[in-house]
XYZ file of C-alpha atoms in Angstrom:
763
model
C 59.307 -51.253 26.537
C 58.442 -49.618 22.789
C 59.909 -52.436 21.256
C 57.963 -55.122 23.092
C 54.747 -53.647 22.653
C 55.204 -52.634 19.035
C 55.152 -56.182 17.452
C 51.781 -57.194 18.939
C 50.501 -53.820 17.657
C 51.838 -54.339 13.802
C 50.330 -58.033 14.296
C 46.680 -56.537 15.429
C 46.859 -54.374 12.535
C 47.761 -57.743 10.096
C 44.307 -59.515 12.498
C 42.235 -56.539 11.247
C 42.510 -56.596 7.594
C 40.927 -58.676 5.394
C 41.323 -59.672 1.630
C 40.356 -57.638 -0.999
C 40.202 -58.925 -5.250
C 41.871 -56.455 -7.655
C 40.421 -55.944 -11.147
C 42.360 -55.752 -14.264
C 41.847 -52.709 -16.254
C 43.042 -51.325 -20.020
C 45.402 -48.704 -21.166
C 44.946 -45.620 -20.695
C 45.316 -42.932 -23.623
C 45.199 -39.395 -22.236
C 49.017 -37.800 -21.893
C 50.137 -37.184 -18.196
C 51.555 -33.715 -17.693
C 55.407 -34.748 -17.883
C 54.952 -38.389 -19.259
C 56.507 -39.523 -15.960
C 54.225 -41.782 -14.894
C 50.101 -41.458 -14.721
C 48.741 -40.712 -11.338
C 47.901 -44.270 -9.695
C 44.159 -45.145 -8.659
C 43.371 -48.279 -7.505
C 40.822 -51.099 -9.629
C 38.190 -53.128 -7.205
C 36.243 -55.252 -9.642
C 36.537 -56.833 -12.823
C 33.317 -55.536 -14.284
C 33.994 -52.318 -14.668
C 37.515 -50.144 -14.734
C 37.200 -47.762 -12.091
C 39.126 -45.459 -9.356
C 39.169 -47.968 -6.768
C 35.542 -49.114 -6.624
C 32.929 -49.908 -8.524
C 30.310 -47.767 -10.022
C 27.649 -50.047 -11.392
C 27.623 -48.124 -14.261
C 29.941 -47.684 -17.275
C 33.293 -46.442 -17.008
C 33.952 -42.875 -17.896
C 37.393 -43.591 -19.037
C 39.769 -46.348 -19.304
C 42.443 -46.938 -17.093
C 45.412 -48.968 -17.440
C 46.543 -52.545 -15.711
C 47.541 -52.528 -12.556
C 51.301 -52.369 -12.117
C 52.945 -53.816 -8.759
C 54.223 -50.420 -6.644
C 57.106 -50.325 -4.329
C 55.195 -50.792 -1.485
C 53.640 -53.755 -2.657
C 49.820 -52.275 -3.470
C 48.698 -52.654 -7.236
C 47.875 -49.077 -8.226
C 46.165 -47.692 -11.766
C 46.148 -44.653 -13.198
C 43.593 -42.080 -12.570
C 41.537 -39.057 -13.700
C 42.796 -37.810 -16.992
C 45.347 -34.757 -16.136
C 44.934 -31.569 -18.311
C 47.953 -30.395 -20.030
C 50.740 -28.688 -18.259
C 51.286 -25.130 -18.589
C 54.416 -24.599 -17.743
C 57.890 -26.531 -18.211
C 57.902 -27.334 -14.443
C 54.913 -28.753 -13.776
C 54.696 -32.606 -13.130
C 52.510 -35.070 -11.870
C 54.586 -38.005 -10.013
C 52.569 -41.320 -9.408
C 52.412 -42.892 -6.165
C 54.429 -46.020 -7.092
C 57.155 -43.562 -7.932
C 57.232 -41.537 -4.608
C 57.262 -45.014 -2.582
C 60.230 -46.327 -4.875
C 62.326 -44.131 -3.001
C 64.029 -44.499 0.896
C 62.175 -42.152 3.045
C 63.477 -41.629 6.513
C 60.338 -39.253 7.076
C 56.757 -38.906 5.379
C 57.635 -35.055 4.621
C 60.385 -36.286 1.873
C 57.766 -37.489 0.050
C 57.363 -33.943 -0.993
C 60.943 -34.226 -2.613
C 60.050 -35.807 -5.617
C 59.213 -32.541 -6.385
C 62.341 -31.421 -8.526
C 64.613 -29.032 -6.630
C 62.883 -29.391 -3.277
C 64.864 -29.796 0.021
C 62.977 -30.960 2.924
C 64.745 -30.930 6.429
C 63.969 -30.956 9.971
C 65.356 -28.431 12.743
C 63.895 -30.160 15.611
C 61.813 -32.957 16.739
C 60.333 -34.893 14.304
C 56.614 -33.978 15.680
C 57.075 -30.501 14.086
C 56.944 -29.338 10.856
C 59.931 -29.381 8.539
C 61.260 -27.018 6.531
C 61.207 -26.255 3.180
C 63.605 -24.856 0.331
C 62.979 -24.431 -2.923
C 63.785 -21.992 -5.838
C 66.207 -19.790 -3.995
C 63.894 -19.297 -0.868
C 64.052 -20.593 2.594
C 60.345 -21.420 2.739
C 60.546 -22.057 6.610
C 58.002 -24.171 7.514
C 55.641 -23.537 4.232
C 55.661 -19.680 3.752
C 55.405 -19.584 -0.372
C 54.977 -23.417 -0.864
C 51.351 -24.556 -0.834
C 50.716 -27.842 0.134
C 47.473 -29.806 0.013
C 46.023 -33.481 0.732
C 43.193 -34.501 -1.200
C 42.104 -31.001 -1.473
C 42.598 -30.207 1.946
C 44.986 -27.306 2.460
C 48.030 -27.902 5.156
C 49.420 -24.449 5.278
C 48.270 -22.362 8.154
C 47.726 -18.939 8.219
C 48.085 -16.793 11.393
C 49.908 -19.903 13.075
C 51.707 -20.086 16.678
C 55.042 -20.750 15.414
C 54.890 -19.370 11.820
C 52.647 -18.251 9.244
C 51.646 -21.194 6.511
C 52.846 -23.534 8.824
C 52.559 -26.934 7.010
C 52.602 -29.743 9.307
C 52.579 -33.009 7.071
C 53.330 -35.862 9.457
C 49.798 -36.742 9.133
C 50.434 -37.862 5.752
C 51.062 -41.797 5.030
C 52.902 -42.099 2.107
C 51.489 -46.067 0.848
C 48.465 -43.861 0.619
C 49.733 -41.523 -2.083
C 48.197 -41.909 -5.321
C 49.900 -39.057 -6.996
C 51.881 -35.697 -6.406
C 51.030 -32.897 -8.769
C 53.641 -30.177 -8.564
C 53.636 -26.100 -9.971
C 55.935 -23.626 -9.835
C 55.559 -19.889 -10.068
C 52.606 -17.745 -9.822
C 51.223 -18.877 -13.178
C 48.041 -20.061 -12.138
C 44.645 -18.927 -11.881
C 43.414 -21.822 -9.242
C 46.030 -21.233 -6.644
C 46.269 -18.846 -4.269
C 48.027 -17.880 -1.358
C 51.206 -19.596 -0.324
C 51.919 -20.486 -3.484
C 53.521 -17.411 -5.405
C 57.340 -20.258 -5.251
C 55.228 -23.293 -5.806
C 52.260 -25.441 -4.886
C 52.293 -29.417 -4.344
C 49.164 -31.196 -4.201
C 48.862 -34.972 -3.115
C 45.911 -37.195 -3.855
C 45.119 -40.197 -2.245
C 44.035 -43.719 -3.417
C 40.396 -45.137 -3.006
C 41.062 -48.519 -2.645
C 43.860 -50.983 -2.609
C 44.171 -53.914 -4.502
C 44.728 -56.757 -1.887
C 44.866 -56.070 2.362
C 48.845 -54.906 2.685
C 50.524 -55.020 6.194
C 53.981 -54.229 7.223
C 56.519 -53.716 10.268
C 59.240 -51.910 10.488
C 62.165 -51.950 12.905
C 65.697 -49.921 13.114
C 68.530 -47.867 14.286
C 68.035 -45.643 17.167
C 64.438 -47.066 18.472
C 63.034 -46.526 15.333
C 59.498 -48.966 14.935
C 56.414 -48.963 12.548
C 53.617 -50.591 11.792
C 50.894 -50.132 9.147
C 48.329 -51.490 7.765
C 45.394 -51.091 4.466
C 42.468 -52.696 3.368
C 39.648 -52.064 1.251
C 36.085 -53.575 0.606
C 32.802 -53.011 -1.004
C 30.378 -51.273 1.160
C 26.961 -50.545 -0.950
C 27.940 -48.769 -4.198
C 31.130 -47.645 -3.228
C 34.425 -48.788 -1.640
C 35.281 -47.990 2.057
C 39.195 -47.909 2.932
C 40.571 -48.154 6.115
C 44.218 -47.636 7.346
C 46.546 -47.118 10.668
C 49.856 -46.421 11.660
C 51.582 -46.581 14.518
C 55.211 -45.152 14.877
C 58.087 -44.594 17.358
C 61.469 -43.010 17.386
C 64.446 -41.965 19.712
C 66.571 -40.602 16.988
C 70.911 -40.551 17.950
C 70.187 -37.449 20.067
C 71.688 -37.732 23.888
C 68.100 -36.478 24.938
C 65.915 -39.353 22.964
C 63.018 -37.982 20.786
C 60.863 -40.589 22.499
C 58.582 -39.663 19.318
C 54.726 -41.822 19.780
C 52.863 -41.565 16.691
C 49.250 -42.907 15.564
C 47.538 -42.252 12.229
C 44.267 -43.305 10.832
C 42.245 -42.842 7.634
C 38.882 -44.160 6.917
C 37.962 -43.179 3.159
C 34.200 -43.917 1.133
C 34.136 -43.556 -2.031
C 31.692 -44.312 -5.325
C 32.069 -43.867 -9.077
C 35.541 -42.796 -10.887
C 38.067 -40.373 -10.800
C 36.030 -38.514 -13.151
C 32.361 -38.977 -12.267
C 32.331 -39.695 -8.799
C 33.041 -38.591 -4.955
C 34.583 -39.597 -2.051
C 34.092 -39.277 1.894
C 37.171 -38.963 3.585
C 38.067 -38.955 7.484
C 41.212 -38.403 9.384
C 42.880 -38.719 12.969
C 46.698 -38.255 14.031
C 48.139 -37.909 17.191
C 51.833 -37.100 18.107
C 54.188 -36.298 20.710
C 57.780 -35.657 21.027
C 60.953 -34.466 22.579
C 63.258 -32.039 20.336
C 67.042 -31.581 20.090
C 66.816 -28.241 18.518
C 69.524 -26.474 16.803
C 73.028 -25.159 19.209
C 75.703 -22.718 18.086
C 78.708 -24.352 16.944
C 80.952 -23.429 19.621
C 78.605 -25.422 22.687
C 80.245 -28.446 20.384
C 83.586 -27.550 19.767
C 83.909 -26.545 23.173
C 83.003 -29.901 24.663
C 80.150 -28.339 26.608
C 77.810 -30.765 24.661
C 78.541 -34.060 22.072
C 77.467 -33.308 18.278
C 74.025 -35.251 19.076
C 73.540 -33.099 22.633
C 71.066 -30.783 23.828
C 71.477 -27.536 25.604
C 67.872 -27.522 26.634
C 66.368 -31.102 26.952
C 63.160 -30.236 28.248
C 62.367 -28.679 24.242
C 59.741 -30.664 22.319
C 56.060 -30.720 21.609
C 52.310 -32.430 20.837
C 50.188 -31.788 18.332
C 46.811 -33.556 17.060
C 44.866 -33.303 13.832
C 41.035 -34.336 12.618
C 39.215 -33.791 9.491
C 36.623 -34.692 7.325
C 36.980 -33.702 3.700
C 34.911 -34.817 0.775
C 35.646 -34.141 -3.102
C 32.719 -34.576 -5.861
C 33.662 -34.820 -9.852
C 31.279 -34.583 -12.737
C 32.678 -34.776 -16.113
C 30.974 -35.115 -19.777
C 32.105 -34.049 -23.145
C 31.485 -30.209 -22.550
C 32.009 -29.585 -19.193
C 33.940 -30.663 -16.065
C 32.792 -29.779 -12.478
C 34.888 -29.935 -9.201
C 33.685 -29.464 -6.054
C 36.128 -30.193 -2.543
C 35.239 -29.129 1.070
C 37.055 -29.547 4.361
C 36.571 -29.030 8.253
C 39.925 -29.427 10.442
C 40.594 -29.591 14.105
C 44.076 -29.254 15.096
C 46.097 -28.345 18.114
C 49.967 -27.541 18.353
C 52.054 -27.412 21.824
C 55.460 -26.405 21.102
C 58.162 -25.438 23.590
C 61.554 -24.484 22.232
C 65.039 -22.649 23.597
C 66.779 -21.161 20.651
C 69.048 -18.048 22.661
C 69.493 -19.909 25.505
C 69.914 -17.339 28.018
C 70.311 -14.193 25.906
C 66.837 -12.572 27.185
C 66.733 -14.280 30.989
C 69.940 -15.113 32.289
C 68.011 -16.835 35.213
C 65.417 -18.881 33.765
C 66.561 -19.208 29.994
C 64.921 -18.359 27.383
C 62.400 -21.251 26.542
C 59.193 -20.059 24.989
C 55.760 -21.740 24.679
C 53.687 -21.471 21.297
C 50.066 -22.633 21.407
C 47.872 -22.655 18.606
C 44.042 -24.169 18.389
C 41.895 -23.945 15.342
C 38.969 -25.378 13.475
C 39.063 -24.527 10.025
C 36.779 -25.111 7.117
C 36.692 -24.180 3.245
C 34.851 -25.024 0.066
C 36.602 -25.096 -3.549
C 34.413 -25.246 -6.699
C 34.765 -24.629 -10.161
C 33.169 -25.487 -13.388
C 35.145 -25.890 -16.832
C 33.568 -25.257 -20.256
C 34.475 -26.449 -23.444
C 33.289 -24.830 -26.476
C 34.371 -23.387 -30.144
C 34.974 -19.976 -31.152
C 35.408 -18.953 -34.896
C 36.684 -22.781 -35.178
C 38.959 -22.630 -31.971
C 38.548 -24.823 -29.390
C 38.472 -23.262 -26.146
C 38.277 -24.296 -22.526
C 37.329 -21.906 -19.634
C 37.568 -22.621 -16.049
C 35.492 -20.395 -13.358
C 36.241 -21.108 -9.399
C 35.760 -19.827 -6.498
C 37.405 -21.205 -3.002
C 36.641 -19.536 0.498
C 37.890 -20.948 4.034
C 37.586 -19.756 7.142
C 39.868 -20.228 10.315
C 38.513 -19.682 14.119
C 41.604 -19.463 15.829
C 43.165 -19.205 19.258
C 46.734 -18.726 19.622
C 49.736 -17.751 22.153
C 52.759 -17.183 23.086
C 54.561 -17.260 26.596
C 57.867 -17.822 28.772
C 58.382 -20.968 30.315
C 61.452 -23.076 32.014
C 61.260 -26.811 31.701
C 57.752 -26.405 30.021
C 56.438 -25.088 33.069
C 54.349 -21.521 32.643
C 56.454 -18.332 33.884
C 54.734 -15.039 31.481
C 52.234 -14.447 28.558
C 53.929 -12.465 25.755
C 50.663 -12.673 23.704
C 47.358 -14.579 23.845
C 44.733 -13.605 21.172
C 41.583 -14.922 19.233
C 41.953 -14.652 15.498
C 38.737 -15.237 12.951
C 39.837 -15.258 9.760
C 38.344 -15.596 6.174
C 38.757 -15.860 2.724
C 37.127 -15.746 -0.469
C 39.054 -16.303 -4.049
C 37.766 -15.991 -7.475
C 39.357 -16.969 -10.674
C 38.829 -17.576 -14.079
C 41.551 -19.096 -16.510
C 40.900 -19.842 -20.319
C 42.882 -22.231 -22.754
C 42.829 -21.501 -26.232
C 43.998 -24.257 -28.997
C 44.877 -22.138 -31.794
C 46.707 -24.867 -33.724
C 47.924 -28.091 -32.375
C 51.171 -26.638 -31.931
C 50.127 -23.477 -30.372
C 47.738 -23.174 -27.050
C 47.698 -19.653 -24.709
C 46.517 -19.874 -21.127
C 45.199 -16.470 -19.764
C 43.670 -16.026 -16.457
C 42.791 -13.638 -13.528
C 42.145 -14.186 -9.939
C 40.888 -11.744 -7.533
C 41.269 -12.301 -3.555
C 39.472 -10.644 -0.340
C 40.494 -11.288 3.320
C 39.098 -10.125 6.355
C 40.097 -10.757 9.964
C 39.362 -9.914 13.343
C 42.022 -9.931 16.517
C 40.801 -9.937 19.951
C 44.192 -9.582 21.507
C 43.303 -10.544 25.156
C 46.677 -9.843 26.634
C 47.539 -6.491 25.125
C 44.133 -4.823 23.850
C 45.843 -2.332 22.214
C 46.796 -5.257 19.600
C 43.174 -5.835 19.195
C 41.371 -5.079 15.731
C 39.661 -5.778 12.272
C 41.534 -5.391 8.916
C 40.757 -6.279 5.048
C 42.040 -6.456 2.072
C 41.908 -7.680 -1.540
C 44.079 -8.095 -4.303
C 44.122 -9.329 -7.842
C 46.671 -11.705 -9.639
C 46.600 -11.503 -13.562
C 48.337 -14.492 -15.463
C 49.203 -15.656 -18.632
C 51.557 -18.313 -20.512
C 52.074 -19.593 -24.038
C 52.906 -23.245 -25.643
C 54.261 -23.842 -28.323
C 54.912 -27.350 -29.755
C 55.468 -30.109 -30.309
C 58.265 -30.032 -32.540
C 60.335 -33.411 -32.612
C 59.064 -34.211 -29.579
C 59.594 -30.974 -27.547
C 57.487 -28.050 -26.239
C 58.368 -24.709 -25.251
C 56.418 -22.774 -22.621
C 56.360 -19.204 -21.512
C 54.212 -17.662 -18.557
C 54.163 -14.628 -16.523
C 52.125 -13.753 -13.459
C 51.220 -12.278 -10.169
C 50.541 -13.965 -6.789
C 50.437 -13.536 -3.301
C 50.898 -14.503 0.457
C 48.683 -13.307 3.301
C 50.446 -12.205 6.377
C 49.805 -13.147 10.053
C 46.562 -11.431 11.134
C 48.289 -10.393 14.525
C 51.024 -8.447 12.548
C 48.336 -6.705 10.518
C 46.641 -5.476 13.544
C 49.709 -4.603 16.276
C 50.129 -1.342 17.111
C 52.663 -1.966 19.898
C 55.241 -4.590 20.839
C 53.949 -7.050 23.553
C 57.623 -6.615 25.494
C 57.802 -3.167 26.139
C 54.694 -1.137 24.638
C 56.635 0.752 22.270
C 55.168 1.525 18.872
C 55.656 -1.285 16.111
C 55.067 -1.149 12.216
C 52.075 -2.843 10.987
C 52.383 -5.840 8.419
C 50.506 -5.293 5.091
C 47.741 -8.170 4.687
C 48.395 -9.298 1.414
C 51.532 -9.108 -0.022
C 52.314 -9.480 -4.278
C 54.991 -11.307 -5.571
C 55.744 -11.420 -9.831
C 57.049 -14.043 -11.894
C 58.199 -15.106 -15.337
C 59.507 -18.524 -16.848
C 60.517 -19.970 -19.960
C 61.549 -23.525 -20.674
C 61.815 -26.504 -22.428
C 60.288 -29.905 -22.460
C 61.293 -32.781 -24.692
C 61.031 -36.485 -25.189
C 63.315 -36.503 -28.014
C 65.783 -39.256 -26.879
C 63.358 -43.036 -26.245
C 62.684 -43.052 -22.481
C 64.094 -39.748 -21.732
C 61.938 -36.936 -20.411
C 63.853 -33.624 -20.183
C 63.111 -30.453 -19.154
C 64.775 -27.281 -18.575
C 63.161 -23.393 -16.916
C 64.406 -20.664 -16.613
C 63.013 -18.729 -13.801
C 62.419 -14.999 -12.154
C 60.677 -14.309 -8.549
C 60.237 -10.793 -6.971
C 58.806 -10.170 -3.763
C 57.643 -7.073 -2.340
C 59.506 -5.017 0.604
C 57.063 -5.971 3.836
C 57.124 -6.296 7.126
C 56.748 -9.356 9.114
C 55.424 -11.053 11.778
C 57.971 -13.104 13.972
C 55.882 -15.726 16.001
C 58.949 -16.512 18.140
C 58.673 -12.713 19.399
C 55.201 -11.754 19.307
C 55.655 -8.574 17.150
C 56.867 -7.580 13.728
C 60.233 -6.650 11.545
C 60.835 -5.233 8.282
C 61.961 -7.379 5.189
C 63.224 -5.705 1.604
C 62.032 -6.101 -1.497
C 63.902 -9.124 -2.956
C 64.610 -11.082 -6.843
C 65.672 -14.775 -7.496
C 66.583 -15.792 -11.041
C 67.858 -19.360 -11.946
C 66.893 -22.300 -13.720
C 65.854 -26.261 -13.281
C 67.153 -29.243 -14.874
C 65.297 -32.155 -14.536
C 65.617 -35.506 -16.599
C 64.037 -38.853 -16.269
C 64.944 -41.754 -17.887
C 63.595 -45.145 -18.071
C 65.840 -46.793 -21.089
C 63.922 -50.517 -19.750
C 61.409 -51.689 -17.916
C 63.777 -52.955 -14.767
C 65.784 -49.561 -15.138
C 65.275 -45.885 -13.957
C 67.780 -43.150 -13.833
C 67.019 -39.612 -13.168
C 69.113 -36.532 -12.053
C 67.962 -32.835 -10.906
C 69.880 -29.747 -10.715
C 68.448 -26.172 -9.653
C 70.707 -23.101 -9.203
C 69.482 -19.886 -8.139
C 70.729 -16.526 -7.289
C 68.721 -14.787 -4.404
C 69.585 -11.252 -3.462
C 67.860 -8.180 -1.608
C 67.005 -5.297 -3.877
C 67.624 -1.807 -2.764
C 70.002 -0.440 0.372
C 69.192 -1.074 3.850
C 70.205 2.026 5.602
C 68.178 0.912 9.003
C 70.745 -1.598 9.522
C 74.026 0.059 8.347
C 72.979 2.489 11.214
C 72.103 0.030 13.656
C 75.390 -1.597 12.894
C 77.481 1.389 13.952
C 76.225 1.135 17.437
C 78.158 -1.871 18.054
C 81.073 0.148 19.011
C 84.003 -1.618 16.780
C 83.113 -4.979 17.950
C 83.979 -7.449 14.929
C 81.617 -8.735 12.663
C 82.510 -12.752 13.355
C 81.123 -11.410 16.730
C 77.895 -9.348 15.957
C 77.367 -10.271 12.167
C 74.803 -9.176 9.829
C 76.534 -6.116 8.486
C 75.003 -4.480 5.489
C 74.398 -6.547 2.555
C 72.511 -8.073 -0.209
C 72.627 -11.572 0.661
C 69.560 -13.074 1.288
C 70.248 -15.312 4.846
C 69.155 -18.857 4.035
C 68.718 -18.957 0.180
C 70.135 -21.816 -1.531
C 71.970 -21.614 -4.525
C 72.366 -25.066 -5.774
C 70.069 -28.500 -5.015
C 71.023 -31.369 -6.997
C 69.700 -34.798 -6.873
C 70.581 -38.206 -8.691
C 68.669 -41.784 -8.307
C 68.583 -44.844 -9.646
C 65.828 -47.765 -9.263
C 66.446 -51.509 -10.676
C 64.068 -54.222 -10.186
C 60.709 -55.735 -11.822
C 57.551 -56.161 -10.503
C 58.318 -59.654 -8.503
C 62.744 -60.592 -7.599
C 65.219 -58.136 -6.321
C 64.887 -54.310 -6.156
C 67.049 -51.538 -5.306
C 67.357 -47.894 -5.433
C 69.972 -45.581 -4.384
C 69.701 -41.734 -4.377
C 72.036 -39.027 -3.602
C 71.185 -35.526 -2.309
C 72.926 -32.215 -2.481
C 71.956 -29.075 -0.286
C 74.516 -26.391 -1.527
C 75.849 -23.671 0.985
C 73.815 -21.070 1.717
C 74.789 -17.263 3.057
C 73.818 -17.224 6.890
C 73.777 -13.423 7.184
C 73.472 -10.556 4.660
C 76.677 -9.883 4.292
C 77.084 -13.445 3.930
C 79.990 -13.579 6.996
C 78.823 -16.671 8.237
C 78.082 -19.401 5.073
C 76.657 -22.840 5.782
C 78.239 -26.284 4.941
C 76.938 -28.044 1.672
C 75.075 -30.985 2.942
C 75.220 -34.656 0.710
C 73.329 -37.740 1.523
C 73.256 -40.990 0.009
C 70.719 -43.062 0.867
C 69.795 -46.718 -0.207
C 67.304 -49.621 -0.489
C 67.416 -53.390 -1.670
C 64.788 -55.795 -1.044
C 63.163 -58.612 -3.140
C 59.386 -59.037 -3.832
C 57.701 -62.774 -3.882
C 55.194 -64.082 -5.897
C 52.740 -64.344 -3.132
C 52.750 -60.346 -2.543
C 55.605 -60.465 0.395
C 58.323 -58.020 0.153
C 61.282 -57.991 2.334
C 63.155 -54.580 1.795
C 66.465 -52.925 3.955
C 66.844 -48.635 3.753
C 69.909 -47.218 4.282
C 69.834 -43.472 5.078
C 73.416 -41.133 4.981
C 74.929 -44.135 3.876
C 78.719 -42.618 3.481
C 77.833 -41.186 6.978
C 78.275 -37.621 6.748
C 78.752 -35.416 9.616
C 77.674 -31.943 7.959
C 74.465 -30.127 8.994
C 70.899 -30.850 8.229
C 70.263 -27.203 8.550
C 72.235 -24.229 9.638
C 71.270 -20.794 11.063
C 73.293 -17.816 12.046
C 72.375 -15.606 14.916
C 73.016 -14.427 18.191
C 72.554 -16.681 21.547
C 74.136 -16.710 24.912
C 75.510 -19.305 26.809
C 76.531 -19.422 30.873
C 79.458 -20.754 29.486
C 80.449 -17.701 27.192
C 82.315 -15.103 28.324
C 80.257 -12.414 27.209
C 77.619 -14.225 29.680
C 80.079 -12.667 32.831
C 80.179 -8.925 31.090
C 76.425 -8.834 30.548
C 75.243 -10.309 33.837
C 78.398 -9.872 36.064
C 77.698 -12.320 39.444
C 76.377 -10.318 42.424
C 74.712 -7.883 39.980
C 77.247 -5.225 39.188
C 77.183 -3.134 36.372
C 77.746 -4.800 32.693
C 81.119 -4.199 31.286
C 80.306 -4.872 27.506
C 78.117 -2.730 25.223
C 74.472 -2.845 25.738
C 74.270 -3.209 22.128
C 76.409 -6.683 22.395
C 74.796 -7.911 25.416
C 71.119 -7.476 23.444
C 72.814 -9.188 20.501
C 74.823 -12.069 21.744
C 77.332 -13.715 20.434
C 76.951 -14.658 16.631
C 77.556 -18.124 15.663
C 76.823 -21.203 12.994
C 73.951 -22.597 14.642
C 73.097 -26.016 13.321
C 71.201 -29.430 13.530
C 73.470 -32.390 12.673
C 72.668 -34.743 10.318
C 71.772 -38.082 11.848
C 74.257 -40.638 11.369
C 74.327 -44.156 9.355
C 70.814 -45.693 10.194
C 69.133 -48.796 8.725
C 65.806 -49.633 8.646
C 63.912 -53.485 7.785
C 60.737 -54.011 6.304
C 58.683 -56.761 6.394
C 55.287 -56.392 4.477
C 52.354 -58.702 3.297
C 49.658 -58.990 1.119
C 46.479 -60.948 1.777
C-alpha cells in the first residue's frame, strides 16, 4: 500500500510548487575558514545581490555567482565567515554536503572530518556519534545546532544530550560549521569534543521536486519552492519518507517533515523567521547478542523482541537577526521547541524479568526556549586592531520524563516519573588581537549558571533543587600565513551538564538503597596544536594534534533510572584532513583520525566486585579491571572522489573506515572494524532535471554497524535454567552471575547492499 500511495504524494508536492527566477551576483573577497567552499546562500532577484531574498536597499556584501549544487539547486556564498581560530575548524557548503551519497539525514554531519554517525536501532531514533576517541552516545559532548536552535536535549528520557537530527532535510543545508575542542567562548554545554552548526538556505533559485525509490521499501518525496512576499522571501519545503529496511521485522518507518521560512535582508543585515514540523514512527530491530545469530535462533537481520520501536514529534519556531557595519556586529537568535518521544527497547531480554522480559518504555515530553545574543566591537588600541565579542546565552526546559517496564509496549510498572524544570544562563567574552599581519591571539572566558527543580512523582525522596556555576577560560594563537601555511595553538576548559534527575537523586528507584548523586556540571580540559596549508595549488591540508581530559564523575543512567561512577579519562590523538580540487570537474578528499583513549587511575571498586564472581571466566562476565574506555574508537578514516560539472555526467565514491574498539575496560571484547563503500552516479540535464543512482555498502560488508559488550540472558541460554529453574527451585548459579548474565558481543549489523534511484526536476 505504501508503494501505491507514495508516487501520488510526490506528484502532489510537485503540483504545489511554483517557479522562481534566480539572480546573478558578484564574487566575494572574504576568505572562508578552510577555503573548502564558502557557505551557500540563494540569490532571488537580479537588482540587488542578496542572501536568498530582496532587501530593496544596497547589499552589505557581494556574493559569488550561483553554482549548481548536487541537489540541482543553485547556491551562492553567504555571510562573511570569521577567521578560523583552530586548525580543525572548518566550514563546508551545502553543495559539498549534498554531493555525497547519504543513507540517512544525520550522515550529512559526517562532513566533519573524523566523525562517525551510525545507528543501533530504528531509523527514527537519534543516531550514535563517535569523534576524537569518544563514544558520544546520542550526543553527549557534541553540541549540534540547526539554524541557531540547539538539538541536544538535556535531562532527556533516553540519554543526556540526546540529539535527534531526523528532522533535518539535507537539501536545505546552506553550510555546516565544524569546531572541535573546548577553545571557543561562545560554545557552551555539550561542546567539549566538538560543535556542529548547520545553517539553512533562505531561498532556491528555482522550484525543485524529487522522488526517490529503492531497496527494502525505501521511498521519499521532497519539494521546495520560494518566492517574494512583501519585502522578503518565503520558502516552503516538505518531505515524506517510508522505509522498511532489510530487517526480518520491517521498520515500517513513516516520516513527514515540513519547513516554512520568511527572510529579509542579507546574511549580515537582515532577519529570518522559521517554523518546522516533524513526525515519525517506526519499529526497531535493536542490537542482539552474537550467540543468538551463531546458534541460529535468529538470522543476521532478525529481532529478539519485535515489539521494540518508537514515535516522535517536533515543532519549532525560531528567529535570527543580524546587523553589521564597519565597526560592530550584532547577532540575536531565539527559539521555542515542543518535542515528544516514546521509545520501547529491550537490551537484556530476560535478565531482570524471566517471565515478562526486560522491555522498558522511555517517555520525554518537553517545551524548551532560549535566546542567544552577542555584540562585537571593532576598534584599535595602540595601533593594534581588536575585535571583542560579548554575549549571553539562555535556555529553559520544562520537561515531563518517565521510565517504566513494559511487555510488547503494554504497561507493567513505573520505575521513575518526573517533572523537571531546568534553566541556564551563560555569559562570554572573547577578544581577537591582530598584532601583525601574521600574528593574532584569541583570549576568552565563559561563565555558566544552572538551576533545576526535580519533582519525582513516583519516588518523592528523589525530588529536590540544585544550582551550579562554572567558569571556562580559553586561549589561542595563530601564526601565519607563511608560504600559504598557518600554525594554530589552542587551550581551554569546557564542561557538560548532567541529567538533573541524577543531581537530586538520593535512593535507587528499584530497591530504595542509597545512591550517590551526580555533579551538575563537569569540567573538561583540552589543548590542540595544528597546521593548515595551501602550499600545493588546489590542495587544502591540515593536521591537528589534540589532548582532552575529562574529570571523574557520577553519571545518571537513563535506561535504569539511577547513577553509576565514571573514572577520569584522557584522550590524545591527531587528525589529518586533505581536500584537493585539481580541476573544476574533479575533487578528492582523504581524512585520518587516530586516538589513544584511556581511563586514568585505578578502579579498586571494580576489582573488588570482579572477585565476587567466584572464578567464572572473563569471557562470561567481562569488564575485569583495566584502563581501556569501552567504545572509544582508535582509528577513523575516509576517502572520497567526485567527478562532474554543473551539467552532464557526475559521480562519486566514498569509503569510510570505523576502526576496532575495546568494548570492555580489560579489552576482553573488541569490536570488528567496519569499512563501507558508497557511490553515486547520475546525469544533470541543461533544463535542470537530474537522474541519480545512489549505492550503499557496495562491497556488501557483513560487519557491525555498531557493537557493544554487556551481559544479557536468553531463554535458550543454559544459564537461564541455572538461574531460574523450572518449578521455582533454588538457582544453581551464583547470584552475581545471574545478575550479570552472559557477557557477549552485542551488535547491530550493517545493512546490505542497497540501491536508490532519484528523479529530480527544477521548474
